[in-house]
């Protein structure tokens, strides 16, 4: 096995597949910002750790944060000047905003209860201090009217945007894995109880139970766990003697070693590897995103500007040596551009008691 996948091949593998989830990126209006004061220059990883620390110490006085990659600084939304001073003292830039995190979470809860319409997605965008709702091309007529009514009741805490694409799961998915006429991508090799496994998308393991590294080939792994919808991850145990390094295939003759798992940060530059479109770059635009697929709702996703196509499902989202997520789905393609959602990898690792390796 090579590069965090199961095949040594370096070229994209075409094959039969089921249509994948459509991707959506949320664009939002700018919130009012307080003057910046001596924010430290930070890496994306350091910014993520500082964001977690500030959210815990300031409790409800923060309303999200994001990483300004160009300036190398963390921007933290706050609701009063006292919290702003604490943020600046910690080395981040403070931005005083209108809506608290609790208010935005309440708006998301209303959407879940009253507007969980297939073809819609929403996420909180810290850059604009709003919840952005995306409706795909299938949301028309009465369904669109219902969505707009619920959104209107939430006032300026939300914004509705439209996507020409369609939300779909992307079974077709580093290296390719095959089963029952479907193709996905292997995400990350992991170790559980001293035994080798790999992670992929849950909508892949819900459709396929036994996997090969070639179309019609012999079994190299069988499902041991699966969660979809709600989440989108699956655990597969290796059943054949095969190389399984902790790497991601870069499809250029090289690979990226993966040594740890971590949480994504809004504004972070990331990469994705998959068996259909190989490696593409992009940026994290939102965390804890919700998408309503035809098969059901998935919550807690990482939203990005990275493109993907059918067959990339389950593939690796990473930044350097850090594993971040598993390709869930999206809209668009890698010719005209697109948006993709990813299942955070830390959740299945915790649920299954596994670790990167």
XYZ file of C-alpha atoms in Angstrom:
357
model
C 0.000 0.000 0.000
C 1.322 3.434 -0.853
C 0.699 7.013 0.224
C -2.164 6.623 2.646
C -4.084 4.662 0.032
C -3.956 1.069 -1.072
C -2.593 1.205 -4.600
C 0.876 2.092 -5.826
C -0.492 3.686 -8.956
C 0.134 7.378 -9.404
C -2.493 8.146 -12.005
C -6.179 8.868 -11.532
C -8.383 5.813 -11.880
C -11.601 6.139 -13.852
C -14.436 3.812 -13.062
C -18.045 3.238 -12.150
C -19.378 5.379 -9.360
C -22.387 6.801 -7.695
C -22.975 10.557 -7.897
C -21.403 12.536 -5.055
C -22.456 15.227 -2.636
C -22.631 18.730 -4.024
C -20.327 21.306 -2.479
C -21.221 24.702 -1.273
C -19.186 27.719 -0.175
C -20.820 30.378 1.927
C -20.148 34.031 1.164
C -21.143 36.629 3.722
C -21.299 40.367 4.377
C -18.636 42.105 6.427
C -19.229 42.767 10.117
C -18.007 45.894 11.856
C -14.459 45.526 13.109
C -12.697 47.132 16.034
C -9.216 48.560 15.360
C -6.496 45.914 15.320
C -3.827 46.087 18.001
C -0.475 44.329 17.608
C -1.668 40.879 16.627
C 1.124 38.299 16.693
C 2.263 36.553 13.531
C 1.101 32.941 13.813
C 1.040 29.727 11.813
C -2.380 28.235 11.051
C -1.755 25.492 13.635
C -0.754 27.994 16.326
C -3.771 30.151 15.474
C -6.062 27.156 15.874
C -4.658 26.390 19.326
C -4.943 30.022 20.415
C -8.533 30.161 19.137
C -9.463 27.102 21.206
C -7.801 28.590 24.284
C -9.569 31.945 23.948
C -12.951 30.340 23.316
C -12.555 28.335 26.530
C -11.279 31.184 28.714
C -13.677 33.871 27.458
C -16.704 31.552 27.396
C -19.671 33.297 25.734
C -17.778 36.519 25.051
C -16.389 35.256 21.731
C -18.377 34.691 18.531
C -16.075 32.633 16.360
C -12.650 33.268 14.873
C -10.696 32.871 11.658
C -7.130 32.807 10.423
C -5.917 35.604 8.137
C -3.389 33.588 6.120
C -1.992 36.599 4.251
C -1.243 38.535 7.430
C -0.498 35.440 9.514
C -2.824 36.452 12.343
C -5.825 35.144 14.240
C -8.956 37.321 14.200
C -11.377 36.692 17.081
C -14.947 37.997 17.168
C -15.996 39.433 20.526
C -19.130 41.084 21.852
C -17.631 43.776 24.105
C -14.452 45.804 24.619
C -13.445 43.940 27.774
C -13.213 40.714 25.795
C -11.462 42.606 22.983
C -8.715 43.686 25.382
C -8.210 40.090 26.529
C -7.945 38.912 22.917
C -5.359 41.571 22.079
C -3.350 40.747 25.182
C -3.224 37.120 24.002
C -1.727 38.161 20.650
C -4.778 38.008 18.380
C -6.774 40.697 16.599
C -10.159 41.498 18.152
C -13.237 42.261 16.083
C -16.351 43.577 17.867
C -19.456 42.082 16.238
C -23.222 42.329 16.635
C -24.306 38.729 17.091
C -23.174 36.421 19.886
C -22.290 32.807 19.215
C -25.378 31.795 21.198
C -27.590 33.885 18.900
C -26.077 32.336 15.787
C -26.387 28.840 17.269
C -30.047 29.567 17.995
C -30.526 30.570 14.363
C -28.955 27.270 13.261
C -31.277 25.374 15.609
C -34.288 27.113 14.051
C -33.104 26.161 10.572
C -32.647 22.533 11.646
C -36.133 22.410 13.164
C -38.013 24.275 10.433
C -35.979 24.252 7.205
C -34.013 20.986 6.910
C -34.870 20.834 3.209
C -32.879 18.506 0.894
C -30.595 20.658 -1.220
C -29.797 23.182 1.510
C -26.755 23.756 3.698
C -25.741 26.263 6.320
C -22.728 27.287 8.377
C -21.636 30.176 10.555
C -19.148 32.447 8.796
C -17.021 34.220 11.420
C -15.761 36.711 8.844
C -19.240 38.216 8.512
C -20.848 37.183 11.813
C -23.798 35.529 10.060
C -25.167 32.099 9.315
C -25.085 31.650 5.545
C -27.729 29.387 4.038
C -27.076 27.893 0.605
C -29.879 26.535 -1.573
C -28.938 24.346 -4.527
C -30.679 24.244 -7.899
C -33.320 21.752 -6.683
C -34.723 24.149 -4.067
C -37.568 25.859 -5.952
C -41.278 26.577 -5.612
C -42.844 25.756 -2.265
C -39.537 24.532 -0.818
C -37.818 27.809 -1.665
C -40.738 29.803 -0.280
C -40.533 27.831 2.986
C -36.783 28.418 3.244
C -37.121 32.141 2.610
C -39.908 32.437 5.193
C -37.820 30.789 7.913
C -34.740 32.808 6.942
C -36.765 36.013 7.005
C -37.851 35.296 10.577
C -34.189 35.238 11.632
C -33.453 38.761 10.381
C -29.870 39.861 9.808
C -28.406 36.851 11.605
C -28.664 34.878 8.351
C -28.151 35.314 4.629
C -29.477 33.138 1.790
C -27.394 32.410 -1.294
C -28.044 30.137 -4.272
C -25.823 27.528 -5.919
C -26.122 26.328 -9.504
C -24.914 22.907 -8.382
C -26.696 20.075 -6.611
C -25.877 18.472 -3.258
C -25.047 14.811 -3.834
C -23.001 12.062 -2.224
C -19.896 11.294 -4.306
C -19.338 7.566 -4.417
C -17.481 6.626 -7.542
C -13.165 8.365 -4.119
C -5.223 9.413 -2.489
C -5.597 5.783 -4.026
C -8.841 4.194 -5.246
C -10.823 1.556 -3.361
C -13.436 -0.529 -5.154
C -16.467 -2.551 -4.130
C -19.833 -3.655 -5.553
C -19.482 -1.519 -8.675
C -18.662 1.641 -6.714
C -15.394 3.499 -6.271
C -14.269 5.735 -3.425
C -10.930 6.988 -2.098
C -9.065 5.842 0.976
C -8.633 8.620 3.509
C -6.009 7.782 6.128
C -4.365 4.630 7.402
C -4.902 4.194 11.128
C -4.097 1.716 13.893
C -6.642 0.279 16.333
C -5.674 -2.204 19.047
C -2.388 -2.718 17.245
C -4.104 -3.733 13.997
C -4.129 -1.838 10.649
C -7.298 -0.126 9.415
C -8.209 2.760 7.149
C -10.817 5.522 7.250
C -13.038 6.572 4.364
C -16.423 8.277 3.914
C -19.468 6.840 5.676
C -21.636 7.100 2.576
C -19.089 4.775 0.952
C -19.176 2.180 3.742
C -22.980 2.349 3.863
C -23.053 1.314 0.187
C -20.139 -1.156 0.129
C -19.001 -3.679 2.759
C -15.915 -5.270 1.160
C -13.092 -3.390 -0.582
C -10.388 -4.055 -3.177
C -7.531 -1.931 -4.502
C -8.543 -2.691 -8.115
C -11.804 -3.084 -9.967
C -12.902 -6.711 -9.592
C -9.819 -7.503 -7.492
C -9.534 -9.608 -4.360
C -10.576 -8.213 -0.994
C -8.070 -6.167 0.950
C -10.420 -4.792 3.621
C -13.884 -5.207 5.169
C -16.050 -2.704 7.047
C -15.906 -2.651 10.808
C -17.807 0.586 11.439
C -19.938 3.078 9.526
C -21.853 6.287 10.293
C -24.024 8.065 7.692
C -26.100 10.217 7.660
C -25.591 12.366 10.745
C -21.846 11.860 10.315
C -19.903 10.721 7.252
C -17.148 8.293 8.227
C -16.411 4.590 8.036
C -13.716 2.274 9.419
C -12.329 -0.591 7.313
C -10.078 -3.346 8.679
C -7.341 -4.705 6.424
C -7.949 -8.389 5.679
C -4.949 -8.907 3.374
C -1.215 -8.469 3.803
C -0.609 -5.163 2.051
C 1.634 -2.151 2.570
C -0.196 0.602 4.517
C 2.119 3.548 5.277
C 0.826 6.678 6.969
C 1.090 8.768 3.802
C -1.056 10.558 1.236
C -0.507 10.063 -2.488
C 0.452 13.378 -4.142
C 0.181 11.932 -7.673
C 3.449 13.566 -8.749
C 5.742 10.689 -7.910
C 5.868 11.667 -4.253
C 3.845 11.431 -1.077
C 3.084 13.432 2.052
C 3.848 11.761 5.384
C 0.973 12.035 7.884
C 2.105 12.032 11.506
C -0.862 13.432 13.416
C -4.520 14.448 13.309
C -5.770 17.954 14.037
C -8.657 20.396 13.813
C -9.105 22.710 10.823
C -9.154 26.516 11.205
C -11.242 28.940 9.144
C -8.881 30.642 6.686
C -6.371 27.764 6.702
C -4.823 26.642 3.404
C -5.446 22.932 2.847
C -4.955 20.166 0.251
C -7.109 17.240 -0.851
C -6.083 13.995 -2.543
C -8.545 11.728 -4.333
C -8.539 9.016 -6.978
C -10.541 10.944 -9.600
C -9.027 14.427 -9.598
C -5.800 13.752 -7.675
C -4.487 16.722 -5.601
C -6.138 20.141 -5.307
C -5.660 23.075 -2.958
C -8.086 25.465 -1.301
C -9.049 27.242 1.888
C -11.284 26.409 4.846
C -14.324 28.720 4.763
C -16.432 27.403 7.656
C -16.548 24.813 10.410
C -19.476 22.880 11.893
C -21.348 23.139 8.584
C -24.659 21.343 8.030
C -25.655 19.909 4.637
C -29.020 18.351 3.837
C -28.428 15.584 1.286
C -31.189 13.552 -0.307
C -29.991 10.638 1.860
C -30.182 12.693 5.051
C -28.565 15.503 7.021
C -24.872 15.543 7.927
C -23.617 17.970 10.571
C -20.261 19.168 11.872
C -18.517 19.341 8.492
C -15.518 21.383 7.335
C -16.455 23.622 4.392
C -13.780 24.550 1.836
C -13.108 26.048 -1.584
C -11.381 22.837 -2.700
C -12.941 21.132 -5.732
C -13.863 17.440 -5.946
C -15.656 15.070 -8.296
C -17.350 11.647 -8.124
C -14.854 9.049 -6.917
C -12.993 11.481 -4.634
C -15.305 10.562 -1.715
C -13.456 9.502 1.412
C -10.160 11.015 0.233
C -7.762 12.870 2.494
C -7.937 16.536 3.513
C -4.639 17.548 5.074
C -2.253 20.410 5.853
C 1.402 19.381 5.878
C 1.755 16.306 8.076
C -1.630 16.850 9.771
C -4.725 14.845 8.824
C -7.838 17.052 8.902
C -10.781 15.410 7.162
C -12.435 12.896 4.833
C -14.082 14.038 1.587
C -17.860 14.004 2.047
C -19.283 15.774 -1.015
C -20.052 19.029 -2.732
C -20.951 20.823 -5.955
C -19.118 21.895 -9.073
C -16.051 20.210 -10.509
C -12.318 20.722 -10.913
C -12.644 22.311 -14.365
C -15.060 25.114 -13.568
C -14.403 25.200 -9.819
C -16.326 23.908 -6.853
C -16.792 23.673 -3.114
C -16.403 20.630 -0.861
C -17.427 19.502 2.618
C -15.243 17.216 4.735
C -15.915 15.039 7.770
C -13.408 16.057 10.502
C -11.062 13.110 11.018
C -10.733 13.598 14.775
C -14.290 12.357 15.372
C -13.938 8.819 13.952
C -10.520 8.488 15.579
C -12.126 9.185 18.954
C -15.224 7.079 18.311
C -13.245 4.021 17.188
C -10.306 4.437 19.555
C -7.910 4.612 16.606
C -4.868 6.727 15.872
C -3.011 7.890 12.787
C -0.387 5.336 11.803
